[in-house]
mmCIF file of C-alpha atoms in Angstrom:
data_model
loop_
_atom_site.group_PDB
_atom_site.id
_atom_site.type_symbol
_atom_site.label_atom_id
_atom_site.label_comp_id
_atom_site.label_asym_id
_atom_site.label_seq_id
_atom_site.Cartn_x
_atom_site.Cartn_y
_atom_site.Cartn_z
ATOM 1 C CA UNK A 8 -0.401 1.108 32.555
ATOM 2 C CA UNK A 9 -3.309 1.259 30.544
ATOM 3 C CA UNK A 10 -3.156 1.136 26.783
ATOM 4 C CA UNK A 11 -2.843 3.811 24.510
ATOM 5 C CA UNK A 12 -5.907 4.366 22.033
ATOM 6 C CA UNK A 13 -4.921 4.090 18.370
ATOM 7 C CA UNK A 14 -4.560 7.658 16.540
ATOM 8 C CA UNK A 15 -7.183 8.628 14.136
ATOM 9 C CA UNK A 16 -4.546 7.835 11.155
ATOM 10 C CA UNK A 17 -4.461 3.993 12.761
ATOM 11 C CA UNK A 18 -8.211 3.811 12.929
ATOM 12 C CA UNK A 19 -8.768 5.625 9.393
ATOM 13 C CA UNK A 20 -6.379 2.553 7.832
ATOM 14 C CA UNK A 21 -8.334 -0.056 9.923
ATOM 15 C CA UNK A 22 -11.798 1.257 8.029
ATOM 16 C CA UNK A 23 -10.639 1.775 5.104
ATOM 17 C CA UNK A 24 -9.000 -1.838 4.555
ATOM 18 C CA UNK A 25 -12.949 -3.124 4.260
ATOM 19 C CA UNK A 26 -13.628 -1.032 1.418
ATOM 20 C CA UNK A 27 -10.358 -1.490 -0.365
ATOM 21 C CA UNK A 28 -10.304 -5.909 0.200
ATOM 22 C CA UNK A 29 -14.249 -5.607 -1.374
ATOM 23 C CA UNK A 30 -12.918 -3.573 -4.550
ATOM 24 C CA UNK A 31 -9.882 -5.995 -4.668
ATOM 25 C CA UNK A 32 -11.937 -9.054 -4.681
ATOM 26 C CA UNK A 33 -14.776 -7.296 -7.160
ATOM 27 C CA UNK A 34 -11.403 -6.551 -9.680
ATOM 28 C CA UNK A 35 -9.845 -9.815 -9.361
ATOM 29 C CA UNK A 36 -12.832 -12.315 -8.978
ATOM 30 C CA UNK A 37 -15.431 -10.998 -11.337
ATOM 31 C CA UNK A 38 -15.066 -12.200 -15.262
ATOM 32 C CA UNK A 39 -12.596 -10.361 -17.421
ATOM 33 C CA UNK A 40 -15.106 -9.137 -19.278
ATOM 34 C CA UNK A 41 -16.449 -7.097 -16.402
ATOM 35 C CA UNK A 42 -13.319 -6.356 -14.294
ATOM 36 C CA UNK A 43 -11.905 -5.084 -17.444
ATOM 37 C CA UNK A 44 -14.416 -1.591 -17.483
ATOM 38 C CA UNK A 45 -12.052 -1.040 -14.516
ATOM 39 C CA UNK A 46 -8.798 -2.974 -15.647
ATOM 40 C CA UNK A 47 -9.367 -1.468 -19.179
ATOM 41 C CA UNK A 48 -7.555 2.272 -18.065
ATOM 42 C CA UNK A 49 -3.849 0.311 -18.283
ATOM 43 C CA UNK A 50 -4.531 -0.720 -21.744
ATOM 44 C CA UNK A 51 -6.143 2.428 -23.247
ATOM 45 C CA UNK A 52 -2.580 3.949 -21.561
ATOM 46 C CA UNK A 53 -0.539 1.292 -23.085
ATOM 47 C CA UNK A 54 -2.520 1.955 -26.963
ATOM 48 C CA UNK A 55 -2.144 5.951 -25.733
ATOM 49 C CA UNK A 56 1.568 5.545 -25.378
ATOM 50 C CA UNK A 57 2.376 2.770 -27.866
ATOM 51 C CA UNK A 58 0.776 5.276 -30.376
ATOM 52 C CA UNK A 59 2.912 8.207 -29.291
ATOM 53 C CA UNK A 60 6.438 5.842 -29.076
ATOM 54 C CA UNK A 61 6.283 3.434 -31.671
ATOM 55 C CA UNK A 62 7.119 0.785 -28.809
ATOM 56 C CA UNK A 63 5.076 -2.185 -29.894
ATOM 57 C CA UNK A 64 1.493 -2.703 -27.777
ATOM 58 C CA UNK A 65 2.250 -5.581 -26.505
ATOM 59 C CA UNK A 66 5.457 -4.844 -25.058
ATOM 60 C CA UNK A 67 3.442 -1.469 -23.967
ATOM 61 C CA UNK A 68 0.690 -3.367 -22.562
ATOM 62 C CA UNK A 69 2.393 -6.062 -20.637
ATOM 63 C CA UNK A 70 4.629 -2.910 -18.639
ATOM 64 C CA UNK A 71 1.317 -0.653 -17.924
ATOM 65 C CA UNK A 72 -0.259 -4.421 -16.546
ATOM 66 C CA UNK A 73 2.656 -4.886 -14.513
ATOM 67 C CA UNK A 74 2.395 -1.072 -13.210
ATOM 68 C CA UNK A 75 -0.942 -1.078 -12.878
ATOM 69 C CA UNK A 76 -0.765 -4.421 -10.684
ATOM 70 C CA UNK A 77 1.693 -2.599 -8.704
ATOM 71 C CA UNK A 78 -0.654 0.552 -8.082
ATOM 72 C CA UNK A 79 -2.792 -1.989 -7.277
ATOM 73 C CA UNK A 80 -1.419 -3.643 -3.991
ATOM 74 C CA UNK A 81 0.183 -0.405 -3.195
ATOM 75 C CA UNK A 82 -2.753 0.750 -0.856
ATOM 76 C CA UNK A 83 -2.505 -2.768 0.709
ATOM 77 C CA UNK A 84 1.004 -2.097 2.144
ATOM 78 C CA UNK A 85 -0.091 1.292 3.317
ATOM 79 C CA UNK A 86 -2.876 0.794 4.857
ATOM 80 C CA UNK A 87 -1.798 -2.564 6.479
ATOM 81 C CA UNK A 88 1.201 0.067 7.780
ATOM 82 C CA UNK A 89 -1.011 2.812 8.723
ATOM 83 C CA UNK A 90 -3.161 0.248 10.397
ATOM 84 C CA UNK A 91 -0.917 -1.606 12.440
ATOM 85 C CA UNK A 92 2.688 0.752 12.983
ATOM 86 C CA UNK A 93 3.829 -1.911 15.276
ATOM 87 C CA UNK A 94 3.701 -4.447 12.168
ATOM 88 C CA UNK A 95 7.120 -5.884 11.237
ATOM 89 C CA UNK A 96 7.386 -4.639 7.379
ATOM 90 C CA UNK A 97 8.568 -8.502 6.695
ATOM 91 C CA UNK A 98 5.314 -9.151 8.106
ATOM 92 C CA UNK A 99 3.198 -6.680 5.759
ATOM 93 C CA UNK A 100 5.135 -7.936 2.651
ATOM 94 C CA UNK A 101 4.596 -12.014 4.089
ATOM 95 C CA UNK A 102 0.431 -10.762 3.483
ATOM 96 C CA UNK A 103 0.388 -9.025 0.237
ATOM 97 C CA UNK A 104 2.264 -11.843 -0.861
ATOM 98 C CA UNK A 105 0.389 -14.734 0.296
ATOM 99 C CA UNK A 106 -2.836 -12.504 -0.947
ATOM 100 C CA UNK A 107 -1.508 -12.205 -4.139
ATOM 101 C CA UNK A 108 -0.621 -15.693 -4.377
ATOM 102 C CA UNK A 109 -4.001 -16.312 -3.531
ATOM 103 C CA UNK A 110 -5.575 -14.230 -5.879
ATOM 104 C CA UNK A 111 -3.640 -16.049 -8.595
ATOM 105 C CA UNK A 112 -4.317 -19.974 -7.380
ATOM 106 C CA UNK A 113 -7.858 -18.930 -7.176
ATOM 107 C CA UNK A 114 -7.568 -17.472 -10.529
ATOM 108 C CA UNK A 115 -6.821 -20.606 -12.285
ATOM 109 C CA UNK A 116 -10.156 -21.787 -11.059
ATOM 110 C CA UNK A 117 -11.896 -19.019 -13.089
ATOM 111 C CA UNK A 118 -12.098 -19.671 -17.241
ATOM 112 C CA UNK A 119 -11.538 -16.202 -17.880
ATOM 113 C CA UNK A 120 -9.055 -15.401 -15.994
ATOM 114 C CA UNK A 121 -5.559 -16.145 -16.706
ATOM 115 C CA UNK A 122 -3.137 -16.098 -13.621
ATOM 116 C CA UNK A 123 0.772 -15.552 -13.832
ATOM 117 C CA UNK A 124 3.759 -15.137 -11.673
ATOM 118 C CA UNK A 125 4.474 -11.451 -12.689
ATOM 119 C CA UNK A 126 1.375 -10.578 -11.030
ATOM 120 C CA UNK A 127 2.582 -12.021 -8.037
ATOM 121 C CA UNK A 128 6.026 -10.273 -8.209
ATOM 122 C CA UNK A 129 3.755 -6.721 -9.177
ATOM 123 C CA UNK A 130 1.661 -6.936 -6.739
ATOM 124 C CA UNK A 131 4.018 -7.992 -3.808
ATOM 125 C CA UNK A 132 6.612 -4.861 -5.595
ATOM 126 C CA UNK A 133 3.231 -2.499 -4.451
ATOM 127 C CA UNK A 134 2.616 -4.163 -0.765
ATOM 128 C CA UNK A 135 6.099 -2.724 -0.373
ATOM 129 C CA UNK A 136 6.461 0.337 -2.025
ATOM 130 C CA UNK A 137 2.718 1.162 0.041
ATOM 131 C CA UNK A 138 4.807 -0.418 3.352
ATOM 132 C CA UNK A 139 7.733 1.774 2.358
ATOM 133 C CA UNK A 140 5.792 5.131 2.081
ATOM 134 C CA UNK A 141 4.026 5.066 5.716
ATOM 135 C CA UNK A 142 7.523 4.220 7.051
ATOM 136 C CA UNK A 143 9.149 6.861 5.543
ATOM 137 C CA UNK A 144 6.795 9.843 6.382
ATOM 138 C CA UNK A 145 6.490 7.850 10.319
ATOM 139 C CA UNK A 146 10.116 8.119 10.596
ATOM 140 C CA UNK A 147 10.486 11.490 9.137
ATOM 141 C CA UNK A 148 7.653 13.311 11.291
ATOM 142 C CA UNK A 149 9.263 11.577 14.692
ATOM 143 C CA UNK A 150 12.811 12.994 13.643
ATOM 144 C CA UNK A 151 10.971 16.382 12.704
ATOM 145 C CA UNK A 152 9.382 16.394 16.415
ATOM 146 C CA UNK A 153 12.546 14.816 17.799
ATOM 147 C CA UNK A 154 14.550 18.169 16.613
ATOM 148 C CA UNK A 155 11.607 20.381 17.621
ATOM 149 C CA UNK A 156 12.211 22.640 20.150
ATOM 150 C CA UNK A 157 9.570 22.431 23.008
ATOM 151 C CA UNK A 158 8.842 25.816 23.479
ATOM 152 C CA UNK A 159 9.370 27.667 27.074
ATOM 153 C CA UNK A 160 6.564 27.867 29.524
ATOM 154 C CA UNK A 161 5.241 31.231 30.270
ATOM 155 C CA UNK A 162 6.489 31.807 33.935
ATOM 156 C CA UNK A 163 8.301 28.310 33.784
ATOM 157 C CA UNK A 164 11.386 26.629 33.501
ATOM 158 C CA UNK A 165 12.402 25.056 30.411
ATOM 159 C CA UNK A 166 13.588 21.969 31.747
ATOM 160 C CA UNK A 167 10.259 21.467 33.697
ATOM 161 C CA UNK A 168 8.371 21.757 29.927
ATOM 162 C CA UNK A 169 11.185 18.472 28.475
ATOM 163 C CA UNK A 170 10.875 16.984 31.672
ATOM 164 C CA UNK A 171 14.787 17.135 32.437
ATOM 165 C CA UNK A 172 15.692 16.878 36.012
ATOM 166 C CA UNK A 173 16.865 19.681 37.812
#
């Protein structure tokens, strides 16, 4: 039996991992002071809504870091389950981890950077809330086409369209 080709969703993820591992790397590798014209948006929110609350900024920064390191690895975990549906989700959230985990040894290599555990727990939280997403919508468009009725044939029997025996 010869294999299946992968559906255009599959092959969509599979391109679009390059791009997102290159912006990854350019956010977490490149000094603070540069990453942060991209990082910065989580702590203008956190000043925004500190502001507005009263909440203290650096209790207001450190959750908008933590949720923005989530939103971060959440395209991982989707496109890793876009890319690969036959990918065990223990198996998705095993990489994001270990390339978080990465990110952060390497990171204590780097003067400017400063690397911590949370990130680790964020961005592993977004590998499998991204995971979580694809296998949600998979399973709930195959039990949408499971309850589908195949329509009749013109001239035919139904149970020749379902292939049911007769």
């Amino acid at each position: 039996m010869p294999a299946s080709r992968p559906s255009i969703i599959t092959v969509t993820a599979r391109v679009l991992i390059v791009p997102y591992v290159i912006g990854l790397a350019l956010i977490v590798f490149l000094p603070a002071s540069v990453a942060s014209r991209a990082t910065g948006i989580a702590f203008r929110i956190a000043r925004f809504v500190s502001d507005l609350t009263g909440i203290s900024l650096s209790t207001s920064d450190t959750i908008f870091e933590f949720l923005a390191n989530i939103a971060l690895f959440v395209p991982l975990g989707v496109l890793l389950a876009a890319g690969w549906p036959r990918l065990r989700p223990w198996v998705i959230i095993l990489v994001g981890y270990s390339a978080s985990a990465t990110i952060e040894l390497t990171q204590t290599l780097l003067p400017s950077r400063v690397p911590t555990i949370s990130d680790v727990v964020a961005n592993t939280l977004g590998t499998i809330v991204g995971c979580l997403v694809v296998r949600t919508v998979l399973t709930t468009s195959r039990e949408r086409a499971r309850r589908t009725p195949v329509p009749e044939r013109a001239g035919g029997d139904h149970r020749e369209a379902v292939g049911a025996p007769r």
